[in-house]
XYZ file of C-alpha atoms in Angstrom:
496
model
C 0.000 0.000 0.000
C 1.399 3.400 -0.976
C 1.518 6.355 1.396
C -1.309 8.001 -0.539
C -3.485 4.873 -0.321
C -2.899 4.690 3.429
C -3.942 8.325 3.744
C -7.174 7.554 1.879
C -7.865 4.648 4.265
C -7.311 6.816 7.325
C -9.442 9.681 6.032
C -12.291 7.265 5.298
C -12.291 6.318 9.005
C -12.318 9.979 10.029
C -15.216 10.620 7.646
C -17.203 7.747 9.180
C -16.811 9.280 12.637
C -17.923 12.620 11.197
C -21.058 10.944 9.857
C -21.812 9.475 13.288
C -21.406 12.923 14.830
C -23.744 14.302 12.168
C -26.517 11.904 13.125
C -25.990 12.601 16.843
C -26.129 16.336 16.111
C -29.390 15.935 14.196
C -30.851 13.906 17.066
C -29.777 16.524 19.610
C -31.618 19.283 17.751
C -34.756 17.323 16.899
C -35.866 14.536 19.238
C -33.359 14.050 22.074
C -34.967 14.367 25.515
C -33.620 17.265 27.567
C -32.373 14.986 30.317
C -30.032 13.190 27.920
C -27.864 16.233 27.334
C -25.007 15.311 29.690
C -24.639 11.891 28.121
C -24.810 13.330 24.617
C -22.121 15.865 25.473
C -19.856 13.004 26.573
C -20.635 10.974 23.423
C -19.917 13.800 21.019
C -16.791 14.863 22.899
C -15.452 11.289 22.827
C -16.052 10.880 19.102
C -14.578 14.325 18.404
C -11.417 13.388 20.313
C -11.122 10.043 18.491
C -11.430 11.784 15.116
C -8.910 14.415 16.219
C -6.461 11.763 17.402
C -6.711 9.975 14.060
C -6.152 13.227 12.186
C -3.144 14.203 14.324
C -1.463 10.789 14.542
C 2.276 11.517 14.160
C 2.391 9.033 11.282
C 0.099 11.350 9.289
C 2.858 13.931 8.790
C 5.244 11.288 7.430
C 2.584 9.850 5.128
C 1.740 13.305 3.767
C 5.405 14.094 3.082
C 5.917 10.746 1.343
C 2.724 11.080 -0.725
C 3.608 14.649 -1.735
C 7.068 13.509 -2.866
C 5.364 11.003 -5.172
C 2.522 13.254 -6.304
C 3.647 12.979 -9.913
C 2.217 9.462 -9.971
C -1.252 10.647 -8.913
C -4.093 11.775 -11.163
C -5.664 15.237 -10.932
C -8.393 14.228 -8.435
C -5.878 12.400 -6.234
C -3.601 15.444 -6.214
C -6.538 17.646 -5.244
C -7.390 15.163 -2.500
C -3.803 15.268 -1.235
C -3.930 19.083 -1.173
C -7.093 18.944 0.955
C -5.535 16.307 3.243
C -2.636 18.678 3.891
C -5.031 21.513 4.658
C -7.004 19.332 7.099
C -3.775 18.273 8.791
C -2.643 21.872 9.312
C -5.985 22.742 10.890
C -6.126 19.624 13.069
C -2.577 19.711 14.417
C -2.826 23.356 15.428
C -5.339 22.578 18.197
C -4.496 20.181 21.070
C -6.796 17.245 21.770
C -7.742 18.445 25.265
C -8.994 21.722 23.759
C -11.031 19.835 21.154
C -12.676 17.856 23.953
C -13.253 20.927 26.143
C -14.773 22.843 23.225
C -17.093 19.975 22.295
C -18.380 19.677 25.867
C -18.817 23.428 26.232
C -20.801 23.578 22.992
C -23.082 20.686 23.978
C -23.955 22.380 27.274
C -24.358 25.807 25.691
C -26.664 24.594 22.894
C -29.120 23.131 25.404
C -28.921 26.224 27.620
C -29.582 28.395 24.558
C -32.866 26.599 23.871
C -34.169 27.458 27.338
C -32.684 30.972 27.365
C -34.189 31.787 23.976
C -37.607 30.536 25.010
C -37.469 32.710 28.143
C -35.728 35.663 26.414
C -33.121 35.504 29.181
C -29.599 36.352 27.987
C -28.268 36.234 31.546
C -29.158 32.538 31.635
C -26.962 31.887 28.592
C -24.065 34.121 29.626
C -22.013 31.620 31.733
C -22.066 28.809 29.155
C -21.563 31.188 26.217
C -18.591 32.711 28.047
C -17.058 29.245 28.238
C -17.662 28.578 24.540
C -16.147 31.922 23.532
C -13.063 31.268 25.666
C -12.513 27.861 24.084
C -13.184 29.121 20.542
C -10.812 32.063 21.041
C -8.110 29.733 22.397
C -8.438 27.490 19.354
C -8.451 30.436 16.959
C -5.296 31.853 18.529
C -3.536 28.500 18.185
C -4.647 28.130 14.570
C -3.733 31.690 13.703
C -0.251 31.264 15.161
C 0.400 28.190 12.993
C -0.992 29.749 9.813
C 0.487 33.197 10.373
C -2.904 34.940 10.361
C -5.172 36.614 12.919
C -7.399 34.489 15.189
C -10.540 35.689 13.423
C -9.052 34.970 9.991
C -8.308 31.460 11.251
C -12.009 31.020 12.082
C -12.989 32.315 8.643
C -10.520 29.970 6.959
C -11.998 26.966 8.741
C -15.314 27.625 6.965
C -14.025 29.088 3.689
C -10.434 28.376 2.671
C -8.615 31.610 1.936
C -11.302 33.892 3.374
C -9.832 36.914 5.146
C -11.407 39.753 7.120
C -9.604 42.373 5.020
C -11.421 41.278 1.858
C -14.747 40.792 3.640
C -14.399 44.238 5.228
C -14.136 45.735 1.746
C -17.102 43.750 0.396
C -19.298 44.495 3.410
C -18.342 48.168 3.539
C -19.401 48.407 -0.105
C -22.690 46.644 0.645
C -23.335 48.696 3.786
C -22.986 51.840 1.661
C -25.234 50.458 -1.107
C -28.047 48.979 1.006
C -29.562 51.987 2.852
C -30.335 53.836 -0.379
C -31.600 50.642 -2.017
C -33.823 49.795 0.962
C -35.245 53.318 0.940
C -35.970 53.226 -2.788
C -37.601 49.802 -2.544
C -39.766 50.842 0.414
C -40.814 54.025 -1.430
C -41.749 51.954 -4.467
C -43.767 49.550 -2.313
C -45.560 52.448 -0.604
C -46.717 53.736 -3.984
C -48.464 50.437 -4.745
C -51.371 48.633 -3.088
C -50.173 46.447 -0.232
C -50.235 42.731 -1.068
C -52.979 40.686 0.552
C -52.069 38.066 3.129
C -53.724 34.682 2.512
C -55.958 33.882 5.468
C -55.140 30.912 7.699
C -55.011 28.854 9.691
C -52.687 26.573 7.731
C -52.620 23.117 9.369
C -49.151 21.740 9.988
C -49.897 18.436 8.246
C -50.807 20.280 5.043
C -47.739 22.473 5.329
C -45.577 19.384 5.684
C -47.221 17.672 2.705
C -46.593 20.775 0.606
C -42.967 20.905 1.734
C -42.413 17.266 0.826
C -43.970 17.844 -2.596
C -41.679 20.803 -3.231
C -38.608 18.844 -2.087
C -39.499 16.154 -4.601
C -39.924 18.756 -7.367
C -36.435 20.095 -6.637
C -34.979 16.580 -6.819
C -34.491 15.591 -3.173
C -34.046 11.820 -2.809
C -36.173 10.629 0.130
C -34.536 7.211 0.011
C -31.398 9.005 1.250
C -32.865 11.700 3.480
C -35.804 13.027 5.501
C -37.668 16.133 6.705
C -38.202 16.914 10.400
C -38.904 19.786 12.816
C -36.407 21.757 14.909
C -36.193 25.081 16.705
C -33.745 26.367 14.088
C -33.995 25.020 10.497
C -30.852 23.220 9.338
C -29.436 20.611 6.976
C -27.446 17.844 8.642
C -27.204 14.093 8.963
C -24.569 11.997 7.237
C -23.239 10.900 3.873
C -26.110 9.091 2.150
C -28.517 10.175 4.908
C -29.171 13.906 4.483
C -31.680 15.286 6.988
C -33.262 18.737 6.832
C -35.581 20.477 9.269
C -38.001 23.376 9.300
C -40.416 24.938 11.801
C -44.134 25.563 11.348
C -46.500 28.428 12.146
C -50.187 27.762 11.494
C -50.718 31.489 10.851
C -48.055 31.655 8.117
C -47.218 28.819 5.720
C -44.619 30.791 3.739
C -41.861 30.765 6.369
C -41.861 26.973 6.655
C -42.155 26.526 2.895
C -39.298 28.880 2.098
C -37.261 27.278 4.882
C -37.777 23.873 3.268
C -36.765 25.206 -0.159
C -33.669 26.824 1.377
C -32.536 23.695 3.221
C -33.286 21.532 0.173
C -30.716 23.606 -1.716
C -28.154 22.553 0.905
C -29.390 18.974 0.742
C -29.070 18.686 -3.033
C -25.427 19.734 -2.721
C -24.863 17.003 -0.137
C -26.773 14.326 -2.076
C -24.892 15.112 -5.301
C -21.314 15.298 -4.045
C -18.862 13.213 -6.177
C -19.789 9.569 -5.533
C -16.259 8.194 -5.957
C -14.864 10.547 -3.325
C -17.544 10.737 -0.614
C -15.271 9.490 2.171
C -12.368 11.744 1.167
C -11.581 15.412 1.803
C -11.825 16.219 -1.922
C -15.377 14.867 -1.935
C -16.634 17.428 0.578
C -18.383 20.735 -0.166
C -16.092 23.579 -1.267
C -16.520 25.810 1.758
C -19.587 27.237 3.412
C -20.029 30.285 1.160
C -20.501 27.893 -1.766
C -22.809 25.763 0.404
C -24.896 28.803 1.315
C -24.989 29.765 -2.352
C -26.809 26.526 -3.106
C -29.557 27.141 -0.544
C -29.933 30.801 -1.494
C -29.884 30.037 -5.201
C -32.831 27.687 -4.745
C -34.823 29.812 -2.299
C -34.099 33.332 -3.541
C -32.961 33.138 -7.145
C -35.239 30.320 -8.357
C -38.176 29.890 -5.971
C -38.937 33.590 -5.481
C -38.675 34.278 -9.206
C -41.867 35.482 -10.945
C -41.724 32.431 -13.210
C -41.771 29.909 -10.376
C -44.378 31.779 -8.326
C -46.678 31.758 -11.354
C -46.535 27.961 -11.222
C -46.637 27.812 -7.402
C -49.772 29.949 -6.893
C -52.406 27.351 -7.889
C -50.451 24.654 -6.037
C -50.573 26.431 -2.676
C -54.167 27.546 -3.296
C -55.179 23.909 -3.734
C -53.055 22.733 -0.784
C -54.848 25.030 1.675
C -58.239 25.386 -0.009
C -57.663 29.086 -0.606
C -59.746 31.337 -2.813
C -59.839 34.988 -3.822
C -57.277 37.587 -4.965
C -54.858 36.876 -2.108
C -53.996 33.574 -3.808
C -53.333 35.007 -7.266
C -49.812 34.752 -8.651
C -49.270 38.515 -8.927
C -50.260 39.038 -5.296
C -48.037 36.181 -4.090
C -45.148 37.520 -6.165
C -45.464 40.949 -4.498
C -45.926 39.289 -1.101
C -42.795 37.134 -1.436
C -40.685 40.019 -2.722
C -41.878 42.249 0.114
C -39.125 44.194 1.841
C -39.509 45.030 5.531
C -37.242 46.075 8.365
C -37.530 43.080 10.698
C -35.840 41.570 13.740
C -35.236 37.958 12.646
C -32.432 37.047 10.258
C -33.916 33.770 8.999
C -37.179 35.556 8.111
C -35.472 38.572 6.526
C -36.035 39.442 2.885
C -33.256 39.373 0.328
C -32.623 43.133 0.497
C -32.275 43.563 4.274
C -30.679 40.159 4.952
C -27.105 41.335 4.254
C -27.517 43.994 6.956
C -28.292 41.260 9.504
C -25.137 39.418 8.455
C -22.945 42.515 8.544
C -24.112 43.139 12.137
C -23.162 39.620 13.260
C -19.846 39.822 11.422
C -18.911 43.051 13.183
C -19.965 41.766 16.609
C -18.263 38.380 16.481
C -15.065 39.907 15.122
C -15.077 42.335 18.074
C -15.836 39.551 20.568
C -12.977 37.365 19.303
C -10.591 40.336 19.382
C -11.695 41.275 22.918
C -12.980 44.666 21.786
C -16.496 43.736 22.970
C -17.441 41.766 26.087
C -20.323 39.304 26.216
C -22.263 41.191 28.938
C -22.346 44.147 26.524
C -23.566 42.038 23.590
C -27.339 42.695 23.926
C -26.838 46.457 23.928
C -24.350 46.375 21.069
C -26.731 44.139 19.120
C -29.620 46.555 19.546
C -27.456 49.545 18.605
C -26.282 47.758 15.474
C -29.825 46.786 14.499
C -30.895 50.421 14.794
C -27.992 51.541 12.589
C -28.071 48.823 9.924
C -31.691 47.632 9.766
C -33.540 50.578 11.282
C -35.354 48.675 14.040
C -34.615 47.708 17.663
C -35.662 44.249 18.940
C -38.172 44.387 21.819
C -36.425 41.546 23.662
C -33.345 39.337 23.443
C -35.293 36.397 22.007
C -35.781 38.485 18.891
C -32.315 39.948 19.279
C -29.029 38.346 20.242
C -30.599 35.017 21.284
C -32.171 34.189 17.915
C -29.268 32.235 16.330
C -27.695 28.954 17.432
C -24.361 29.669 15.735
C -22.396 31.153 18.626
C -23.695 28.706 21.287
C -22.972 25.938 18.763
C -19.369 27.011 18.234
C -19.996 28.352 14.712
C -17.895 31.503 15.005
C -16.689 32.950 11.708
C -19.596 31.393 9.820
C -21.972 34.339 9.416
C -20.109 36.048 6.527
C -20.693 32.889 4.466
C -24.394 33.761 4.190
C -23.882 37.009 2.292
C -20.837 35.738 0.397
C -23.135 32.853 -0.506
C -25.894 35.200 -1.693
C -23.411 36.948 -3.953
C -22.145 33.590 -5.230
C -25.725 32.414 -5.842
C -26.497 35.432 -8.022
C -23.361 34.867 -10.063
C -23.987 31.132 -10.523
C -27.656 31.624 -11.441
C -26.740 34.256 -14.022
C -24.174 31.895 -15.556
C -26.626 28.968 -15.515
C -29.355 30.986 -17.271
C -26.857 32.072 -19.908
C -25.546 28.550 -20.449
C -29.021 26.948 -20.641
C -31.858 29.247 -21.766
C -34.362 26.496 -20.853
C -33.757 26.935 -17.107
C -36.120 29.878 -16.540
C -38.981 28.576 -18.754
C -38.714 25.254 -16.891
C -39.207 27.036 -13.553
C -42.510 28.406 -14.872
C -43.605 24.761 -15.176
C -42.302 23.828 -11.725
C -39.445 21.870 -13.271
C -35.973 22.067 -11.751
C -34.107 19.391 -13.726
C -32.314 21.825 -16.102
C -31.121 24.014 -13.217
C -30.113 21.120 -10.960
C -28.289 19.412 -13.834
C -26.196 22.539 -14.427
C -25.481 22.873 -10.693
C -24.595 19.197 -10.372
C -21.999 19.434 -13.144
C -20.544 22.822 -12.232
C -20.805 22.794 -8.413
C -22.060 19.660 -6.661
C -19.962 16.999 -8.365
C -16.789 19.089 -8.246
C -16.518 18.709 -4.459
C -13.218 20.275 -3.387
C -11.501 19.655 -6.727
C -11.050 23.427 -7.003
C -8.788 24.924 -4.351
C -11.169 27.729 -3.361
C -14.618 29.148 -3.928
C -13.142 31.722 -6.290
C -11.497 28.956 -8.327
C -14.850 27.162 -8.543
C -16.513 30.398 -9.683
C -13.834 30.976 -12.314
C -14.468 27.498 -13.726
C -18.271 27.812 -13.590
C -18.777 31.481 -14.505
C -15.493 32.680 -15.999
C -14.589 35.090 -13.160
C -14.081 35.242 -9.373
C -16.734 36.599 -7.009
C -18.101 39.871 -8.350
C -20.381 41.907 -6.049
C -21.837 43.858 -8.960
C -23.827 40.798 -10.078
C -25.607 40.622 -6.708
C -26.316 44.359 -6.702
C -27.695 44.139 -10.245
C -29.943 41.242 -9.233
C -31.366 43.179 -6.265
C -32.078 46.264 -8.337
C -33.648 44.268 -11.153
C -35.943 42.258 -8.899
C -36.975 44.892 -6.369
C -36.981 48.091 -8.424
């Protein structure tokens, strides 16, 4: 067995442990009884340590050096896999095993505390466990940054999106922050000059909402023999290789939030279900960073499923699903309703125009928290100040403010920028797809996604991590790296 073949064998074992952790994570957020949290924290910490020990085995460094010396004998996919193995090794060896275990335990405790604190709108209840998570995350980021020669926050960004740096994101987000206020004002003025869209009258029974969601998942191409739909406090896509599980949450007064949540998470799920089959257990077979992953969910939800063409097809479907009648259920009304721009408190319910402002707020706050420029006790006030500045509203309580997201309690620091980078990527990919296949948009007007998904499968899903970065993937798929002007043009075209 060659050094490269031995590396493949070892990474397949690490991937299997990751899949087990994925199923445990899904269970924790969906059906695990509250009293099982201590045991689950121990289980996930143990598996995390085992995976970390495998990844940091001293033999790994020797195998990587030997395989790299013989890289000329490898094919292009194997060389890309070896590149990703090296990247994983750098990240893994920078953080000691005891810190991996401590972080995993802190996150497990904090996630469960967050559920109760959010329900009670009690930030003080979350503060002790979130303080512990932040300390562990900061310690890991400092260790990673020291090894890679970058700042702690850049190290967190790099873990989610290889090559991502705060300096570039600062420039992109400063540009967006300057563009958005005028755009939001113009869009709101335009809306005010038109009749307000009518809200379809409920209630909308949960069983019918679920049936509709399943039907839409099937239309998009989700394979239910390798996945499922469930309910959680915060919608997500998780599970394991070959077992992709998405969740949503239901409100009997509003079917649109659950439906759009399902469409969003199905975009993630299609990426996972269509990763390169020959490389599923290898680093090169994984998704190419979280900005690209978010682009797949936002492309489906925002670019495709909120398009006038798709809503024209969707209108009679939802009318039949809920027994609706009257002008509120007409396609033109639903189109105006689902392109409605409002200054709101909740990120996951935000429209496409104000959403980047929510992300910019979180980016600024978490960067300050990691750097020590902001303390956690001051977070609620800083959050509310930022919401007033960027979105133009102040949350009435912490449940609708700094307690709304699971990311920080869950250890997902440095992730938030991926959402808006993903929205920009989605606009660029959708523009390239429409240009490459003029049948894509007419197919959406018939509720058919095969042309779009086929293009995405070839240009994104099945490429895994073959390309070294998200920009390299974009160059191959669209002919250029990430270009913010495409996203701005999309927003102006749709909303003005």
